[in-house]
XYZ file of N, CA and C in Angstrom:
678
model
N 96.445 211.837 258.035
C 96.782 211.953 259.445
C 96.358 213.336 259.953
N 95.726 213.368 261.124
C 95.272 214.620 261.698
C 96.450 215.513 262.067
N 96.339 216.791 261.745
C 97.407 217.736 262.065
C 97.230 218.214 263.498
N 98.280 218.117 264.307
C 98.216 218.542 265.695
C 98.377 220.046 265.804
N 97.818 220.576 266.884
C 97.994 221.994 267.146
C 99.439 222.259 267.546
N 99.936 223.407 267.157
C 101.321 223.749 267.471
C 101.471 224.008 268.959
N 102.577 223.598 269.560
C 102.814 223.885 270.969
C 103.036 225.374 271.173
N 102.875 225.822 272.442
C 103.046 227.236 272.755
C 104.454 227.698 272.413
N 105.454 226.879 272.722
C 106.844 227.181 272.404
C 107.327 226.184 271.373
N 107.952 226.627 270.287
C 108.443 225.674 269.287
C 109.477 224.735 269.902
N 109.450 223.483 269.463
C 110.426 222.499 269.925
C 111.630 222.552 268.998
N 112.788 222.807 269.569
C 114.024 222.852 268.791
C 114.571 221.429 268.673
N 114.468 220.859 267.479
C 114.912 219.470 267.281
C 116.404 219.428 266.965
N 117.217 219.787 267.975
C 118.671 219.851 267.765
C 119.259 218.484 267.433
N 118.589 217.404 267.851
C 119.121 216.060 267.564
C 119.136 215.762 266.059
N 118.265 216.452 265.309
C 118.238 216.263 263.855
C 119.258 217.130 263.130
N 119.861 218.081 263.855
C 120.802 219.018 263.228
C 122.234 218.769 263.701
N 122.445 218.774 265.022
C 123.807 218.598 265.533
C 123.940 217.346 266.392
N 122.839 216.578 266.504
C 122.859 215.366 267.316
C 123.156 214.124 266.504
N 122.692 212.967 267.003
C 123.031 211.688 266.370
C 122.416 211.532 264.982
N 121.314 212.226 264.706
C 120.699 212.153 263.389
C 121.273 213.216 262.454
N 121.920 214.232 263.030
C 122.518 215.300 262.230
C 124.005 215.071 262.019
N 124.787 216.153 262.143
C 126.227 216.045 261.870
C 127.043 215.631 263.095
N 126.362 215.414 264.248
C 126.978 214.914 265.473
C 128.079 215.830 265.994
N 127.877 217.146 265.812
C 128.850 218.123 266.293
C 128.515 218.651 267.690
N 127.414 218.217 268.269
C 126.994 218.732 269.582
C 128.013 218.333 270.654
N 128.519 219.290 271.433
C 129.516 218.956 272.475
C 128.936 218.101 273.594
N 127.605 218.084 273.756
C 126.987 217.288 274.816
C 127.075 215.789 274.533
N 127.346 215.406 273.270
C 127.424 213.986 272.936
C 128.561 213.289 273.668
N 129.634 214.006 273.939
C 130.763 213.402 274.644
C 130.319 212.913 276.017
N 129.463 213.693 276.677
C 129.001 213.334 278.019
C 127.850 212.335 277.978
N 126.889 212.550 277.063
C 125.651 211.766 277.089
C 125.638 210.580 276.129
N 126.626 210.489 275.224
C 126.776 209.393 274.265
C 125.698 209.419 273.199
N 124.419 209.533 273.592
C 123.305 209.529 272.641
C 122.320 210.620 273.049
N 121.638 211.207 272.065
C 120.707 212.306 272.345
C 119.608 211.895 273.327
N 119.216 210.614 273.294
C 118.128 210.201 274.181
C 118.516 210.282 275.657
N 119.825 210.402 275.963
C 120.281 210.549 277.341
C 120.407 212.007 277.763
N 120.136 212.935 276.847
C 120.340 214.365 277.107
C 119.071 214.992 277.677
N 119.187 215.863 278.693
C 118.003 216.518 279.263
C 117.269 217.409 278.255
N 117.974 217.943 277.264
C 117.314 218.754 276.234
C 116.333 217.897 275.440
N 116.761 216.694 275.097
C 115.906 215.754 274.364
C 114.721 215.329 275.232
N 114.978 215.062 276.523
C 113.919 214.644 277.440
C 112.872 215.744 277.603
N 113.331 217.006 277.690
C 112.398 218.124 277.828
C 111.538 218.273 276.582
N 112.150 218.113 275.409
C 111.395 218.204 274.159
C 110.351 217.089 274.069
N 110.743 215.881 274.499
C 109.802 214.762 274.468
C 108.623 215.008 275.396
N 108.897 215.548 276.589
C 107.824 215.825 277.541
C 106.866 216.882 276.996
N 107.403 217.934 276.397
C 106.565 218.988 275.828
C 105.755 218.465 274.644
N 106.347 217.571 273.877
C 105.649 216.997 272.736
C 104.457 216.162 273.202
N 104.645 215.408 274.296
C 103.563 214.581 274.823
C 102.438 215.422 275.437
N 102.799 216.607 275.905
C 101.820 217.450 276.587
C 101.076 218.411 275.662
N 101.445 218.441 274.387
C 100.784 219.387 273.490
C 99.342 218.941 273.219
N 98.433 219.897 272.992
C 97.024 219.555 272.769
C 96.809 218.846 271.435
N 95.788 217.984 271.386
C 95.484 217.226 270.173
C 94.001 217.359 269.849
N 93.657 217.041 268.599
C 92.247 217.058 268.189
C 91.489 215.894 268.811
N 90.170 216.009 268.839
C 89.326 214.984 269.460
C 89.455 213.628 268.775
N 89.738 213.634 267.464
C 89.805 212.371 266.722
C 91.180 211.719 266.765
N 92.125 212.369 267.453
C 93.505 211.877 267.433
C 93.623 210.460 267.996
N 93.035 210.231 269.180
C 93.129 208.920 269.812
C 92.514 207.827 268.968
N 91.351 208.114 268.388
C 90.680 207.104 267.572
C 91.488 206.783 266.316
N 92.106 207.800 265.738
C 92.885 207.581 264.526
C 94.104 206.710 264.780
N 94.805 206.977 265.892
C 95.969 206.153 266.219
C 95.552 204.753 266.660
N 94.388 204.633 267.294
C 93.906 203.306 267.670
C 93.678 202.449 266.424
N 93.131 203.051 265.367
C 92.930 202.314 264.113
C 94.276 201.939 263.497
N 95.238 202.877 263.591
C 96.559 202.617 263.010
C 97.246 201.432 263.686
N 97.250 201.435 265.026
C 97.976 200.405 265.745
C 97.203 199.097 265.866
N 95.939 199.096 265.494
C 95.168 197.848 265.529
C 95.500 196.944 264.349
N 96.220 197.496 263.352
C 96.609 196.678 262.207
C 97.792 195.789 262.593
N 97.673 194.457 262.430
C 98.780 193.567 262.816
C 99.994 193.782 261.936
N 101.158 193.787 262.561
C 102.414 193.925 261.818
C 102.812 192.581 261.235
N 103.481 192.627 260.112
C 103.995 191.392 259.522
C 105.015 190.786 260.469
N 105.030 189.457 260.555
C 105.908 188.769 261.505
C 107.365 189.147 261.296
N 107.764 189.340 260.040
C 109.160 189.644 259.744
C 109.550 191.064 260.128
N 108.554 191.918 260.463
C 108.839 193.308 260.769
C 108.737 193.613 262.256
N 108.384 192.640 263.086
C 108.217 192.882 264.510
C 109.573 192.950 265.192
N 109.787 194.028 265.960
C 111.046 194.174 266.679
C 111.042 193.324 267.927
N 111.322 192.039 267.778
C 111.238 191.107 268.897
C 112.578 190.855 269.579
N 113.635 191.507 269.123
C 114.960 191.297 269.701
C 115.640 192.646 269.938
N 116.571 192.649 270.881
C 117.286 193.877 271.215
C 118.761 193.554 271.406
N 119.628 194.392 270.844
C 121.068 194.154 270.940
C 121.800 195.470 271.140
N 122.958 195.379 271.784
C 123.848 196.531 271.928
C 124.879 196.442 270.806
N 124.957 197.491 269.991
C 125.814 197.490 268.800
C 127.095 198.267 269.087
N 128.236 197.677 268.775
C 129.533 198.291 269.033
C 130.494 197.931 267.907
N 131.630 198.617 267.888
C 132.616 198.363 266.840
C 133.940 197.950 267.443
N 134.568 196.941 266.820
C 135.934 196.526 267.133
C 136.704 196.539 265.815
N 137.765 197.356 265.739
C 138.454 197.511 264.468
C 137.494 198.066 263.426
N 137.328 197.345 262.326
C 136.400 197.759 261.275
C 135.044 197.065 261.399
N 134.912 196.136 262.341
C 133.731 195.285 262.410
C 132.679 195.843 263.370
N 131.467 196.031 262.843
C 130.331 196.356 263.700
C 129.726 195.037 264.180
N 129.606 194.902 265.495
C 129.147 193.660 266.111
C 128.062 193.979 267.135
N 127.387 192.940 267.611
C 126.366 193.148 268.628
C 126.232 191.907 269.495
N 125.716 192.127 270.700
C 125.354 191.062 271.623
C 124.018 191.450 272.260
N 123.247 190.471 272.751
C 121.940 190.789 273.340
C 122.044 191.801 274.474
N 121.153 192.767 274.480
C 121.165 193.823 275.489
C 121.082 193.264 276.905
N 120.333 192.177 277.080
C 120.060 191.649 278.416
C 121.306 191.190 279.160
N 122.389 190.848 278.454
C 123.562 190.313 279.153
C 124.534 191.412 279.586
N 124.239 192.678 279.281
C 125.133 193.764 279.674
C 124.698 194.357 281.007
N 125.686 194.550 281.895
C 125.409 195.152 283.196
C 125.437 196.672 283.111
N 126.402 197.229 282.364
C 126.505 198.680 282.220
C 127.554 199.010 281.167
N 127.654 200.310 280.876
C 128.678 200.840 279.974
C 129.512 201.839 280.764
N 130.847 201.754 280.638
C 131.740 202.610 281.413
C 132.727 203.302 280.483
N 133.334 204.404 280.950
C 134.382 205.048 280.149
C 135.547 204.090 279.907
N 136.254 204.335 278.818
C 137.396 203.487 278.494
C 138.492 203.656 279.544
N 139.120 202.550 279.901
C 140.213 202.571 280.870
C 141.266 201.551 280.448
N 142.515 201.832 280.788
C 143.614 200.950 280.409
C 143.646 199.735 281.321
N 143.828 198.558 280.715
C 143.935 197.321 281.483
C 145.341 197.156 282.033
N 145.459 196.542 283.203
C 146.741 196.243 283.817
C 147.020 194.756 283.647
N 148.161 194.447 283.054
C 148.495 193.058 282.761
C 148.691 192.255 284.042
N 148.358 190.975 283.983
C 148.543 190.061 285.106
C 149.825 189.248 284.896
N 150.668 189.131 285.917
C 151.894 188.333 285.758
C 151.572 186.856 285.541
N 152.275 186.255 284.621
C 152.145 184.833 284.311
C 150.769 184.460 283.766
N 150.014 185.446 283.342
C 148.723 185.174 282.706
C 148.667 185.966 281.409
N 148.120 185.383 280.412
C 148.022 186.064 279.135
C 147.147 185.272 278.195
N 147.409 185.422 276.914
C 146.579 184.762 275.924
C 145.864 185.794 275.076
N 145.224 185.325 274.022
C 144.570 186.243 273.092
C 143.356 186.929 273.708
N 142.660 186.245 274.612
C 141.394 186.784 275.122
C 141.552 187.618 276.388
N 142.483 187.262 277.275
C 142.630 187.951 278.557
C 143.684 189.040 278.459
N 143.254 190.312 278.613
C 144.178 191.453 278.531
C 144.748 191.827 279.882
N 144.027 191.490 280.975
C 144.461 191.861 282.318
C 143.262 192.179 283.180
N 143.420 193.145 284.069
C 142.328 193.580 284.929
C 142.147 195.085 284.771
N 140.935 195.561 285.077
C 140.646 196.979 284.923
C 139.754 197.429 286.076
N 139.976 198.662 286.523
C 139.191 199.235 287.624
C 138.058 200.064 287.044
N 136.842 199.695 287.407
C 135.658 200.446 286.970
C 134.830 200.789 288.210
N 134.809 202.066 288.571
C 134.019 202.498 289.727
C 134.449 201.862 291.027
N 135.753 201.580 291.159
C 136.241 200.972 292.387
C 136.170 199.458 292.423
N 135.629 198.848 291.386
C 135.555 197.391 291.285
C 136.556 196.894 290.246
N 137.147 195.747 290.530
C 138.125 195.159 289.615
C 137.441 194.075 288.780
N 137.633 194.166 287.456
C 137.036 193.184 286.551
C 138.107 192.638 285.611
N 137.958 191.386 285.190
C 138.854 190.882 284.139
C 138.557 191.611 282.834
N 139.613 192.085 282.194
C 139.457 192.817 280.932
C 139.743 191.845 279.789
N 138.736 191.610 278.966
C 138.822 190.611 277.913
C 138.908 191.283 276.542
N 139.638 190.665 275.641
C 139.802 191.206 274.290
C 138.945 190.410 273.312
N 137.830 190.999 272.895
C 137.031 190.345 271.856
C 137.796 190.306 270.539
N 138.652 191.307 270.313
C 139.453 191.327 269.090
C 140.335 190.086 269.027
N 141.009 189.763 270.144
C 141.857 188.587 270.180
C 141.064 187.302 270.062
N 139.899 187.264 270.700
C 139.056 186.074 270.661
C 138.506 185.810 269.265
N 138.144 186.878 268.558
C 137.483 186.742 267.261
C 138.449 186.811 266.085
N 139.700 187.146 266.354
C 140.646 187.283 265.258
C 140.438 188.537 264.438
N 140.051 189.629 265.102
C 139.789 190.909 264.440
C 140.941 191.865 264.720
N 141.390 192.593 263.719
C 142.436 193.595 263.887
C 141.833 194.819 264.577
N 142.112 194.975 265.878
C 141.496 196.065 266.635
C 142.059 197.433 266.276
N 143.191 197.472 265.574
C 143.793 198.756 265.213
C 143.282 199.272 263.864
N 142.581 198.434 263.128
C 141.983 198.895 261.873
C 140.794 199.790 262.202
N 140.523 200.734 261.336
C 139.408 201.659 261.563
C 138.705 201.923 260.242
N 137.394 202.150 260.278
C 136.670 202.457 259.048
C 137.032 203.848 258.543
N 136.691 204.187 257.301
C 136.950 205.536 256.784
C 136.341 206.601 257.687
N 137.027 207.729 257.806
C 136.558 208.809 258.670
C 135.189 209.318 258.243
N 134.327 209.559 259.227
C 132.994 210.091 258.979
C 132.774 211.295 259.875
N 131.712 212.049 259.585
C 131.405 213.241 260.374
C 130.615 212.830 261.613
N 131.268 212.105 262.503
C 130.624 211.683 263.737
C 131.689 211.455 264.803
N 131.264 211.581 266.049
C 132.160 211.275 267.150
C 132.291 209.757 267.285
N 133.420 209.310 267.780
C 133.565 207.908 268.144
C 133.690 207.827 269.659
N 133.145 206.767 270.228
C 133.079 206.652 271.677
C 133.688 205.330 272.122
N 135.007 205.338 272.402
C 135.642 204.147 272.964
C 135.101 203.935 274.373
N 134.663 202.724 274.662
C 134.008 202.441 275.927
C 134.430 201.061 276.445
N 134.108 200.816 277.709
C 134.180 199.481 278.288
C 132.751 198.986 278.461
N 132.453 197.837 277.892
C 131.151 197.218 278.088
C 131.280 196.175 279.188
N 130.454 196.271 280.211
C 130.483 195.306 281.305
C 129.424 194.245 281.032
N 129.893 193.050 280.725
C 129.031 191.940 280.327
C 128.966 190.930 281.469
N 127.746 190.508 281.812
C 127.572 189.525 282.882
C 127.236 188.168 282.274
N 128.031 187.162 282.654
C 127.769 185.802 282.183
C 128.028 184.821 283.331
N 126.995 184.096 283.736
C 127.090 183.099 284.803
C 127.772 183.662 286.049
N 127.229 184.750 286.566
C 127.660 185.383 287.816
C 129.049 186.021 287.756
N 129.639 186.103 286.578
C 130.924 186.787 286.419
C 130.740 187.967 285.479
N 131.310 189.109 285.852
C 131.250 190.298 285.012
C 132.598 190.480 284.319
N 132.555 190.704 283.023
C 133.747 190.903 282.216
C 133.718 192.318 281.624
N 134.886 192.948 281.528
C 135.001 194.252 280.869
C 135.512 194.031 279.449
N 134.772 194.551 278.478
C 135.120 194.376 277.070
C 135.394 195.745 276.448
N 136.635 196.069 276.100
C 136.913 197.350 275.431
C 136.386 197.334 273.992
N 135.753 198.420 273.586
C 135.288 198.556 272.204
C 135.728 199.914 271.671
N 135.940 199.990 270.365
C 136.437 201.221 269.751
C 135.350 202.260 269.571
N 134.103 201.818 269.439
C 132.992 202.744 269.218
C 131.718 202.080 269.687
N 130.755 202.891 270.078
C 129.477 202.383 270.579
C 128.347 203.046 269.814
N 127.548 202.245 269.131
C 126.402 202.778 268.394
C 125.183 202.909 269.295
N 124.959 201.933 270.155
C 123.830 201.987 271.067
C 122.939 200.755 270.936
N 121.755 200.851 271.531
C 120.806 199.731 271.541
C 119.968 199.760 270.267
N 119.808 198.599 269.674
C 119.050 198.474 268.429
C 118.017 197.370 268.595
N 116.758 197.698 268.311
C 115.701 196.683 268.279
C 115.547 196.215 266.835
N 115.360 194.918 266.668
C 115.252 194.364 265.321
C 114.401 193.105 265.346
N 113.988 192.675 264.188
C 113.223 191.433 264.053
C 114.192 190.286 263.821
N 114.130 189.268 264.672
C 115.046 188.131 264.540
C 114.913 187.460 263.179
N 113.716 187.532 262.593
C 113.496 186.886 261.300
C 114.264 187.557 260.170
N 114.777 188.776 260.405
C 115.493 189.494 259.347
C 116.989 189.181 259.330
N 117.473 188.400 260.281
C 118.898 188.055 260.297
C 119.262 187.225 259.071
N 120.410 187.525 258.479
C 120.912 186.773 257.335
C 122.105 185.919 257.758
N 122.368 184.907 256.980
C 123.547 184.071 257.240
C 124.804 184.872 256.946
N 125.885 184.640 257.705
C 127.151 185.351 257.442
C 127.676 185.044 256.048
N 128.283 186.038 255.417
C 128.872 185.836 254.090
C 130.078 184.914 254.182
N 130.318 184.190 253.115
C 131.443 183.249 253.082
C 132.783 183.956 253.160
N 132.815 185.261 252.852
C 134.074 186.018 252.846
C 134.505 186.477 254.235
N 133.628 186.372 255.250
C 133.993 186.779 256.607
C 135.042 185.820 257.153
N 136.045 186.366 257.853
C 137.123 185.501 258.346
C 136.572 184.433 259.278
N 137.181 183.237 259.212
C 136.655 182.072 259.915
C 136.659 182.254 261.424
N 137.659 183.003 261.951
C 137.701 183.231 263.387
C 136.471 183.953 263.886
N 135.965 184.887 263.094
C 134.772 185.635 263.470
C 133.490 184.889 263.118
N 133.428 184.291 261.940
C 132.172 183.719 261.452
C 131.640 182.604 262.344
N 132.535 181.856 263.001
C 132.044 180.745 263.827
C 131.348 181.220 265.099
N 131.512 182.512 265.434
C 130.842 183.065 266.609
C 129.568 183.836 266.254
N 129.230 183.912 264.965
C 128.082 184.712 264.535
C 126.803 183.889 264.468
N 125.731 184.458 265.014
C 124.409 183.853 264.864
C 123.733 184.351 263.587
N 124.230 185.452 263.029
C 123.669 186.017 261.810
C 124.194 187.420 261.590
N 123.743 188.028 260.503
C 124.155 189.388 260.150
C 122.909 190.246 259.990
N 122.965 191.436 260.524
C 121.842 192.366 260.495
C 122.219 193.602 259.710
N 121.344 194.056 258.826
C 121.552 195.304 258.089
C 120.834 196.434 258.807
N 121.558 197.512 259.069
C 120.964 198.683 259.719
C 121.648 199.918 259.181
N 120.852 200.820 258.576
C 121.394 202.011 257.927
C 122.485 201.578 256.949
N 123.714 202.070 257.112
C 124.779 201.675 256.184
C 125.715 200.642 256.806
N 125.263 199.987 257.876
C 126.116 199.041 258.596
C 125.682 197.600 258.353
N 126.673 196.729 258.281
C 126.466 195.289 258.317
C 126.913 194.834 259.704
N 125.974 194.451 260.542
C 126.258 194.166 261.946
C 126.286 192.659 262.177
N 127.409 192.175 262.669
C 127.518 190.764 263.013
C 126.909 190.514 264.385
N 125.875 189.689 264.445
C 125.213 189.369 265.720
C 125.914 188.155 266.340
N 126.646 188.390 267.414
C 127.422 187.338 268.048
C 126.527 186.397 268.849
N 126.905 185.134 268.879
C 126.190 184.125 269.665
C 126.593 184.306 271.129
N 125.650 184.737 271.973
C 125.972 185.068 273.363
C 126.508 183.859 274.121
N 125.941 182.672 273.899
C 126.380 181.478 274.616
C 127.820 181.115 274.262
N 128.162 181.193 272.987
C 129.530 180.879 272.571
C 130.523 181.885 273.136
N 130.168 183.164 273.081
C 131.055 184.202 273.612
C 131.224 184.017 275.123
N 130.130 183.807 275.840
C 130.203 183.616 277.289
C 131.064 182.427 277.666
N 130.927 181.325 276.933
C 131.719 180.125 277.205
C 133.204 180.407 277.004
N 133.559 181.124 275.936
C 134.957 181.413 275.656
C 135.555 182.382 276.675
N 134.763 183.344 277.130
C 135.251 184.277 278.143
C 135.536 183.538 279.455
N 134.610 182.663 279.858
C 134.815 181.889 281.073
C 136.022 180.964 280.939
N 136.182 180.392 279.798
C 137.309 179.488 279.554
C 138.652 180.212 279.662
N 138.676 181.476 279.229
C 139.932 182.238 279.238
C 140.402 182.544 280.670
N 139.491 182.488 281.652
C 139.867 182.784 283.032
C 140.350 181.553 283.792
N 140.174 180.377 283.221
C 140.558 179.152 283.943
C 142.070 179.009 284.058
């Protein structure tokens, strides 16, 4: 691989030291959630793109990317990965409207059930607050062993058939691209309440991520409001 010329100013790769790839001690993570949302990261990326390159650089990368990827390695799917209790789960990125700070739900009189927690105010709008933990039979108070990373309790705003639902989650990993062909069948040891909603299991870093069936989840959320 051709060696690029060094930029005029060295790029400080803080994301590899105190960011999401490092020890996650950066105080900016609380505000930005992920390094890719931070202006420091954006500035480094812009400077990296603007640095001078050798004449053969374009041709070399053209040869590299002209090689077809194996079908099983193509990132043809995208999901938002989050945690409920001890379980890392995901749903397709396309069905999420936004991510909001965590907020307490207000119970509705004469309404309840495992899935419906109440209503919640997000940016001046009222949304039904749904409990995926109750729907899936997951202990939301369980937590994985402590690690050297921040946890980000959030509300995920999911849109299904013209209705937006607020889903509280204990932690948010972010968006993950993956190859659908790499999904594995759920293990027989997974609790039955959760396994019937899984389309498959994805391995990423040290996580086993349950990929939820969006249609089944959407149907159950709509049913809980009837």
